[in-house]
C-alpha positions as CSV (number, residue, x, y, z in Angstrom):
1,M,-57.3,154.6,107.8
2,E,-60.4,155.2,105.4
3,H,-60.4,158.5,103.4
4,S,-64.1,159.5,101.9
5,L,-62.0,161.1,99.1
6,P,-59.6,158.3,97.9
7,L,-58.6,160.0,94.9
8,I,-57.7,163.5,96.9
9,S,-56.4,161.5,100.0
10,T,-54.1,159.5,97.9
11,L,-52.6,162.7,96.0
12,V,-52.0,164.4,99.0
13,I,-50.6,161.4,100.8
14,A,-48.1,160.5,97.9
15,F,-47.0,164.2,97.0
16,S,-46.4,164.7,100.5
17,L,-44.5,162.0,101.6
18,A,-42.6,162.0,98.5
19,L,-41.6,165.5,98.7
20,V,-40.6,165.1,102.5
21,F,-38.5,161.6,101.6
22,G,-37.2,162.9,98.2
23,F,-35.5,166.1,99.9
24,L,-33.9,163.9,102.8
25,A,-32.7,161.5,100.4
26,E,-31.4,164.2,98.1
27,R,-29.6,166.5,101.1
28,L,-28.6,164.2,103.8
29,F,-27.7,160.9,101.9
30,K,-26.7,162.0,98.8
31,A,-29.0,159.6,96.8
32,P,-31.3,160.1,94.0
33,P,-34.8,161.7,94.8
34,L,-36.3,158.6,93.6
35,V,-34.9,156.6,96.1
36,G,-36.8,159.1,98.4
37,Y,-40.2,158.3,96.4
38,L,-39.7,154.8,97.0
39,L,-39.3,155.0,100.8
40,A,-42.3,157.4,100.7
41,G,-44.3,154.7,98.7
42,I,-43.2,152.1,101.5
43,A,-44.6,154.7,104.2
44,A,-47.6,155.2,102.6
45,G,-48.5,151.4,102.0
46,K,-50.7,149.1,104.4
47,Y,-47.6,147.1,105.1
48,T,-46.5,150.3,107.4
49,P,-48.7,151.5,110.4
50,G,-50.3,154.7,109.9
51,V,-52.2,156.3,107.5
52,F,-52.1,154.8,103.8
53,A,-53.0,155.8,100.4
54,D,-55.3,153.7,98.3
55,A,-53.0,151.3,96.4
56,A,-55.2,150.7,93.5
57,L,-55.8,154.4,92.4
58,A,-52.0,154.8,92.9
59,Q,-51.4,151.9,90.4
60,Q,-53.6,153.9,87.9
61,L,-52.0,157.0,88.4
62,S,-48.6,155.4,87.8
63,E,-49.8,154.3,84.7
64,I,-50.3,157.8,83.7
65,G,-46.7,158.5,84.7
66,V,-45.6,155.6,82.5
67,M,-47.3,156.9,79.4
68,L,-46.1,160.5,79.9
69,L,-42.7,159.6,80.3
70,M,-42.6,157.1,77.6
71,F,-44.1,159.8,75.4
72,G,-41.7,162.3,76.4
73,V,-38.8,159.6,75.4
74,G,-40.3,159.1,72.2
75,L,-40.0,162.8,71.3
76,H,-36.7,162.8,71.2
77,F,-35.9,159.3,69.7
78,S,-36.6,158.7,65.7
79,V,-37.0,155.6,63.9
80,R,-33.4,156.0,62.5
81,D,-32.1,156.0,66.1
82,L,-33.8,153.0,67.4
83,M,-32.3,151.5,63.9
84,N,-28.7,152.6,64.7
85,V,-28.8,150.5,67.8
86,K,-30.6,147.3,66.8
87,G,-27.4,145.3,66.1
88,I,-26.8,145.7,70.0
89,A,-30.2,146.4,71.7
90,V,-32.3,143.2,70.1
91,P,-29.5,140.4,70.8
92,G,-28.5,142.3,74.1
93,A,-32.1,142.1,75.2
94,V,-32.7,139.1,73.9
95,L,-30.0,137.1,75.4
96,Q,-30.2,139.2,78.8
97,M,-34.2,138.0,79.3
98,F,-32.9,134.3,78.6
99,I,-30.3,134.1,81.0
100,A,-32.1,135.7,83.8
101,T,-35.2,133.8,83.1
102,L,-32.8,130.6,83.1
103,L,-31.3,131.3,86.3
104,G,-34.3,132.6,87.7
105,G,-36.1,129.3,86.6
106,L,-33.5,126.7,87.8
107,V,-33.3,128.3,91.4
108,A,-36.7,128.2,92.1
109,H,-37.2,124.7,90.7
110,F,-34.4,123.1,92.3
111,V,-33.9,125.0,95.5
112,W,-37.4,126.1,96.3
113,D,-39.0,122.9,94.7
114,W,-41.5,125.4,92.6
115,H,-43.4,124.1,89.4
116,W,-41.3,125.0,86.4
117,G,-44.4,127.1,85.1
118,D,-44.2,129.2,88.6
119,A,-40.2,129.0,88.4
120,L,-40.2,130.4,85.2
121,A,-42.6,132.8,85.7
122,L,-40.2,134.2,88.5
123,G,-37.0,134.4,86.3
124,R,-39.0,136.3,83.8
125,C,-40.0,138.7,86.1
126,L,-36.3,139.3,87.3
127,S,-35.5,139.4,83.2
128,C,-37.1,142.6,82.7
129,A,-36.0,146.0,83.6
130,S,-38.5,149.0,84.7
131,T,-38.9,151.3,82.0
132,V,-39.5,154.3,84.5
133,V,-36.6,153.5,86.7
134,L,-34.1,153.0,84.2
135,L,-35.3,156.2,82.2
136,K,-35.2,158.5,85.3
137,A,-32.0,156.9,86.3
138,L,-30.5,157.9,82.8
139,E,-32.0,161.4,83.3
140,V,-30.6,161.9,86.2
141,R,-27.0,161.2,85.2
142,G,-27.9,163.5,81.9
143,I,-27.4,160.7,79.5
144,L,-30.6,159.7,78.4
145,Q,-30.2,161.4,75.0
146,S,-26.6,159.7,74.5
147,M,-25.7,156.6,72.5
148,D,-25.9,154.6,75.9
149,G,-29.2,156.2,76.4
150,Q,-30.1,155.0,72.7
151,I,-29.4,151.6,73.6
152,A,-31.2,151.5,76.4
153,V,-34.3,152.7,75.3
154,G,-34.1,150.4,72.2
155,W,-33.5,147.5,74.5
156,L,-36.2,148.7,76.6
157,V,-38.5,148.6,73.7
158,V,-37.4,145.1,72.7
159,E,-38.5,144.0,76.4
160,D,-41.6,145.7,76.1
161,V,-42.4,143.7,72.9
162,A,-41.2,140.6,74.4
163,T,-43.5,140.9,77.7
164,V,-46.6,141.5,75.5
165,L,-46.0,137.9,74.0
166,I,-44.7,136.5,77.0
167,L,-47.6,137.8,79.1
168,V,-49.9,136.0,76.4
169,L,-48.3,132.7,76.7
170,L,-47.7,132.7,80.2
171,P,-51.0,130.5,81.0
172,P,-50.6,128.0,78.4
173,L,-47.3,127.7,79.0
174,A,-47.7,127.2,83.0
175,G,-50.1,124.5,81.8
176,L,-47.7,122.7,79.8
177,L,-44.8,122.6,82.1
178,G,-46.7,121.5,85.2
179,S,-48.2,124.4,86.9
180,D,-51.6,123.7,88.9
181,A,-52.2,127.6,87.5
182,A,-53.6,126.9,84.3
183,P,-54.8,123.7,82.1
184,G,-52.7,122.0,79.8
185,I,-52.8,123.5,76.0
186,T,-51.6,122.1,73.1
187,G,-48.7,123.3,71.0
188,K,-50.8,124.2,68.1
189,D,-53.0,126.8,70.6
190,I,-49.8,128.4,71.6
191,A,-48.6,128.9,67.9
192,I,-51.9,130.6,67.2
193,Q,-51.4,132.8,70.2
194,I,-47.7,133.7,69.1
195,A,-49.0,134.5,65.7
196,I,-51.8,136.4,66.9
197,T,-49.5,138.5,69.5
198,I,-47.0,139.2,66.9
199,G,-49.7,140.3,64.4
200,N,-51.2,142.7,66.8
201,V,-47.4,144.5,67.5
202,I,-47.0,144.7,63.7
203,A,-50.5,145.9,63.3
204,F,-49.9,148.5,65.8
205,I,-46.3,149.8,64.3
206,A,-47.8,149.9,60.6
207,V,-50.5,152.0,62.1
208,M,-48.4,154.5,63.7
209,M,-45.8,154.6,61.1
210,L,-48.3,154.9,58.2
211,V,-51.0,156.7,59.5
212,G,-50.1,158.3,62.7
213,R,-46.7,159.3,61.3
214,R,-48.9,161.6,59.0
215,V,-51.8,162.6,60.9
216,L,-50.8,163.4,64.3
217,P,-47.7,165.9,63.4
218,W,-50.5,167.6,61.2
219,I,-53.2,167.5,64.0
220,M,-50.5,169.0,66.4
221,A,-49.9,171.9,63.9
222,Q,-53.5,172.7,64.0
223,V,-54.1,172.9,67.3
224,A,-50.7,175.2,67.4
225,R,-51.7,177.4,65.3
226,T,-54.9,178.5,67.3
227,G,-52.2,180.2,69.5
228,S,-54.0,178.7,72.7
229,R,-51.6,177.1,75.2
230,E,-53.9,175.3,76.9
231,L,-55.1,173.8,73.9
232,F,-51.8,172.4,72.8
233,T,-51.0,171.1,76.5
234,L,-54.6,169.1,76.3
235,F,-53.6,167.5,72.9
236,V,-50.2,166.8,74.0
237,L,-51.8,164.9,77.0
238,A,-54.8,163.6,75.0
239,A,-52.4,162.2,72.5
240,A,-50.1,160.5,75.1
241,V,-52.5,158.8,77.2
242,G,-55.2,158.4,74.3
243,I,-53.1,156.5,72.1
244,A,-51.7,154.4,74.8
245,Y,-55.0,153.4,75.9
246,G,-55.8,152.6,72.3
247,A,-52.8,150.6,71.9
248,S,-53.5,148.4,74.8
249,A,-57.3,148.1,74.3
250,I,-57.0,147.2,70.6
251,F,-53.6,145.9,69.8
252,N,-53.3,144.4,73.2
253,V,-49.7,146.0,73.6
254,S,-48.4,147.8,76.6
255,F,-49.3,151.5,77.8
256,A,-45.4,152.1,77.6
257,L,-45.1,150.8,74.4
258,G,-48.2,152.6,72.5
259,A,-47.1,156.1,74.3
260,F,-43.3,155.7,72.9
261,F,-44.4,155.2,69.4
262,A,-47.0,158.0,69.7
263,G,-44.0,160.6,70.8
264,M,-41.9,158.9,68.1
265,V,-44.1,159.8,65.4
266,M,-44.5,163.4,66.5
267,R,-40.9,163.8,66.9
268,E,-40.9,165.0,63.0
269,S,-43.5,168.0,63.8
270,K,-41.3,171.2,64.1
271,F,-43.5,171.5,67.4
272,A,-41.9,168.1,69.0
273,H,-39.5,170.3,71.4
274,R,-42.9,172.4,72.6
275,A,-44.6,169.1,73.1
276,A,-41.6,167.8,74.8
277,T,-41.7,171.2,77.2
278,E,-45.1,171.3,77.8
279,S,-45.5,167.8,78.8
280,L,-42.6,168.0,81.2
281,P,-44.3,169.1,84.5
282,L,-47.0,166.3,84.0
283,Q,-44.3,163.6,83.3
284,D,-42.6,164.7,86.2
285,A,-45.6,164.7,88.7
286,F,-46.9,161.3,87.4
287,S,-43.7,159.9,87.5
288,V,-43.1,160.6,91.0
289,L,-46.5,158.7,91.3
290,F,-45.1,155.5,89.6
291,F,-42.1,155.4,92.5
292,V,-44.6,156.0,95.5
293,G,-46.9,153.4,93.7
294,V,-44.1,150.5,93.5
295,G,-43.1,151.3,97.2
296,M,-46.6,150.8,98.2
297,L,-46.4,147.0,96.9
298,F,-43.2,146.3,98.7
299,D,-43.9,144.4,102.2
300,W,-41.0,144.9,103.7
301,H,-41.5,142.0,106.0
302,I,-40.2,139.7,103.6
303,I,-36.9,140.8,104.4
304,I,-37.1,139.5,107.8
305,E,-39.1,136.6,107.1
306,A,-37.3,135.1,103.9
307,P,-33.8,136.9,103.9
308,L,-32.0,134.3,102.3
309,S,-34.4,133.9,99.4
310,V,-34.1,137.8,99.1
311,L,-30.4,137.6,99.0
312,T,-30.5,134.8,96.4
313,V,-32.8,136.9,93.9
314,L,-30.2,140.1,94.5
315,L,-27.4,137.5,93.5
316,I,-29.2,136.3,90.4
317,V,-29.7,139.7,89.2
318,I,-26.1,140.4,89.9
319,A,-24.9,137.3,88.0
320,Y,-26.4,137.9,84.9
321,F,-25.4,141.9,85.0
322,K,-21.8,140.5,85.0
323,L,-22.6,137.8,82.1
324,I,-24.4,140.2,79.9
325,L,-24.5,143.8,80.7
326,E,-20.8,144.4,81.8
327,P,-19.9,142.5,78.1
328,I,-22.2,144.7,76.1
329,N,-20.8,148.0,77.8
330,N,-17.4,146.9,76.5
331,S,-18.4,146.8,73.1
332,I,-20.1,150.0,73.3
333,D,-17.2,151.5,74.5
334,E,-15.4,150.1,71.5
335,Y,-18.0,151.2,69.1
336,Q,-17.4,154.8,70.4
337,S,-14.0,154.5,70.0
338,E,-14.4,153.7,66.1
339,T,-17.0,156.7,66.0
340,A,-14.1,158.7,67.3
341,A,-11.7,157.6,64.4
342,E,-14.5,158.6,62.1
343,Q,-14.5,162.3,63.4
344,D,-10.6,162.4,63.1
345,E,-11.1,161.5,59.4
346,I,-14.0,163.9,58.4
347,L,-11.7,166.6,60.2
348,Q,-8.5,165.5,58.2
349,N,-10.5,166.4,55.0
350,T,-7.9,169.2,53.8
351,A,-9.9,170.6,51.1
352,L,-12.8,171.5,53.5
353,L,-10.5,172.7,55.9
354,T,-8.7,175.0,53.2
355,R,-11.9,176.2,51.9
356,M,-13.1,177.4,55.3
357,N,-9.9,179.5,56.2
358,Q,-10.2,180.9,52.9
359,M,-13.8,182.2,53.5
360,Q,-13.3,183.3,57.0
361,K,-10.7,185.3,55.7
362,E,-12.4,186.9,52.9
363,L,-15.4,187.5,55.5
364,E,-13.2,189.4,57.5
365,E,-12.0,191.8,54.8
366,I,-15.7,192.3,53.7
367,Y,-16.7,193.4,57.2
368,A,-13.4,195.5,57.8
369,A,-14.6,197.6,54.9
370,G,-17.4,199.5,56.4
371,D,-20.4,199.0,58.0
372,P,-22.5,196.6,55.5
373,T,-26.1,197.7,53.8
374,P,-28.6,195.9,53.6
375,I,-30.4,194.7,50.6
376,P,-33.9,193.1,51.1
377,N,-34.7,192.6,47.5
378,Y,-31.7,189.8,47.2
379,D,-32.5,188.3,50.1
380,N,-33.1,184.6,49.7
381,S,-32.9,183.4,53.2
382,G,-36.6,181.9,53.4
383,K,-36.0,179.5,50.4
384,L,-32.8,178.4,51.9
385,L,-34.3,178.0,55.3
386,V,-37.1,176.0,53.5
387,E,-34.5,173.8,51.9
388,L,-32.2,173.4,55.0
389,N,-35.4,172.5,56.9
390,S,-36.2,169.6,53.8
391,I,-32.6,168.2,54.4
392,L,-32.4,168.1,58.2
393,S,-35.7,168.0,59.9
394,A,-36.6,164.4,59.6
395,S,-33.4,163.1,61.0
396,V,-31.7,165.7,63.1
397,D,-32.3,168.6,65.8
398,Y,-31.1,171.8,64.3
399,S,-30.8,175.8,64.9
400,L,-29.8,178.5,62.7
401,D,-28.9,181.9,63.4
402,F,-28.9,184.6,60.6
403,G,-26.8,187.2,60.3
404,Q,-26.9,190.4,58.4
405,V,-27.3,191.0,54.7
406,S,-24.0,192.5,53.7
407,A,-23.4,194.3,50.1
408,L,-20.4,193.8,48.2
409,N,-18.9,195.8,45.2
410,D,-21.6,198.3,43.8
411,G,-24.4,196.5,45.9
412,Y,-25.2,193.9,43.3
413,I,-24.1,190.9,44.9
414,M,-25.4,190.1,48.5
415,C,-23.6,188.0,51.1
416,R,-25.5,186.7,54.0
417,P,-23.8,184.3,57.0
418,I,-25.8,181.4,58.7
419,N,-24.6,180.1,61.8
420,M,-26.2,176.6,61.9
421,T,-25.7,173.9,64.5
422,F,-27.1,170.6,64.3
423,T,-26.7,167.0,66.4
424,T,-26.5,163.7,64.5
425,N,-26.3,160.3,66.0
426,T,-22.9,159.1,63.7
427,Y,-20.4,160.8,62.0
428,A,-21.6,159.1,58.8
429,E,-24.8,160.7,59.4
430,T,-23.0,163.8,59.5
431,R,-21.0,163.6,56.3
432,A,-24.5,162.8,54.5
433,I,-26.0,165.8,55.7
434,I,-22.9,167.9,54.7
435,D,-22.8,166.2,51.3
436,A,-26.7,166.8,50.8
437,L,-26.3,170.8,51.4
438,H,-23.4,170.9,49.0
439,N,-25.8,168.9,46.3
440,S,-29.0,171.2,47.1
441,D,-30.2,173.8,44.8
442,F,-28.3,176.4,46.2
443,T,-24.9,175.0,45.5
444,N,-24.3,178.1,43.2
445,Q,-24.8,180.3,46.4
446,I,-23.3,178.3,48.8
447,S,-20.0,179.5,49.0
448,D,-18.2,177.9,52.0
449,I,-19.5,175.6,54.6
450,S,-17.1,175.0,57.8
451,V,-17.1,172.4,59.9
452,Q,-16.2,172.3,63.9
453,F,-17.0,169.4,66.2
454,E,-18.2,170.1,69.7
455,N,-19.1,168.1,72.8
456,S,-19.1,164.8,71.2
457,G,-17.6,163.2,74.4
458,S,-18.4,159.7,75.2
459,S,-22.1,160.1,74.2
460,G,-21.7,159.0,70.8
461,N,-23.8,162.1,69.7
462,V,-22.0,164.6,67.0
463,Q,-22.4,168.1,67.5
464,V,-21.8,170.4,64.4
465,N,-21.7,173.9,63.9
466,L,-22.0,174.9,60.2
467,Y,-20.7,178.5,59.3
468,I,-22.8,178.8,55.7
469,T,-22.3,181.9,53.4
470,Y,-24.1,182.4,50.2
471,F,-24.2,185.0,47.6
């Protein structure tokens, strides 16, 4: 069915069908709504009778969904988060892609008699997970910011970098492997292509880390100070989409990778949480279009015409899941057991716990003596807040709750409690932050730091409540 307004009709069809199918999937079949979104795409596609949306427009809109989603993910992950999981994400992703590509290539070549170039291209398609599908699945389960979620994000970053490289090399490799899709190219030409692609990726990361890391948070702060919510939302949208597009046009990297690094460099801004909140409705809306767009590409007739081939591909995916992903998941469980042991070691710090108990008793005696009297002239909370921000903001999310200023003795000494909560990724990082607090310029004023761990669970994150009282 043709439409005179293809963009509007595509949005109407996609959102309407996604709402209906998503609701049915959630309420009737107890399945995630994204399953309904995929079915909505199949219903709106040209392979299903009835009205259909513009597939080309849907694909472009879905790319915006990828940009916004990866930008939002980047706002919750730092460079340190990625470095913490590189030992699992890098070798795991490389090994997974290699085995899946090999299995798919062998089956396509020897069973279906494909050229090696075409066969390995199929294997490569099977080896790469969908960024949006995986991230939405983690989000639905509530584990996107857990240790498992961080490993998955790191895994996806490695896959995106590898995908950029492989897409550049597919034409020359296809020629060398005997496919009719491309002419033969020498090994020197391939080496040059690899060097150029790796150089582009390194150049993009360098620009984002050296320039974007300083410029983008500063611009965000300037826009936020205008007090205009519309301008702030516009900046977030322009940054996510603009940087992703620029990364693709200039450095030939994927939209997803460009948007992710854009969000990651802006994470260090104090307005990062607001940026994530403002972009969330756009992320949700356009990610729905992504799933609808994927469904529109699916020709369901293939299940009837070639069921054995579809089943074979499914078995390949299951096989490398058993060979690669399950052992990696077991290694993650072992890592989390080790971090639990580190937590026990910190909690068994007798000196720290003794100091905590003594200070709590002293505070109870202070407040039991009568109503506290504010002493504004001795309130250094602003200075302490600045120092705490310098210690914590670059690596962790935290919140501060200042108590009331209290007078001791004859009013010449001031006491003020601060409840501080922060979340880290490892117990070693927790220890480093506590040591930094003890070694700060306010050492002579901080009388106690008491530690209480909460909600560490199996996620690998550490949430710590600090009760600081300074004089």
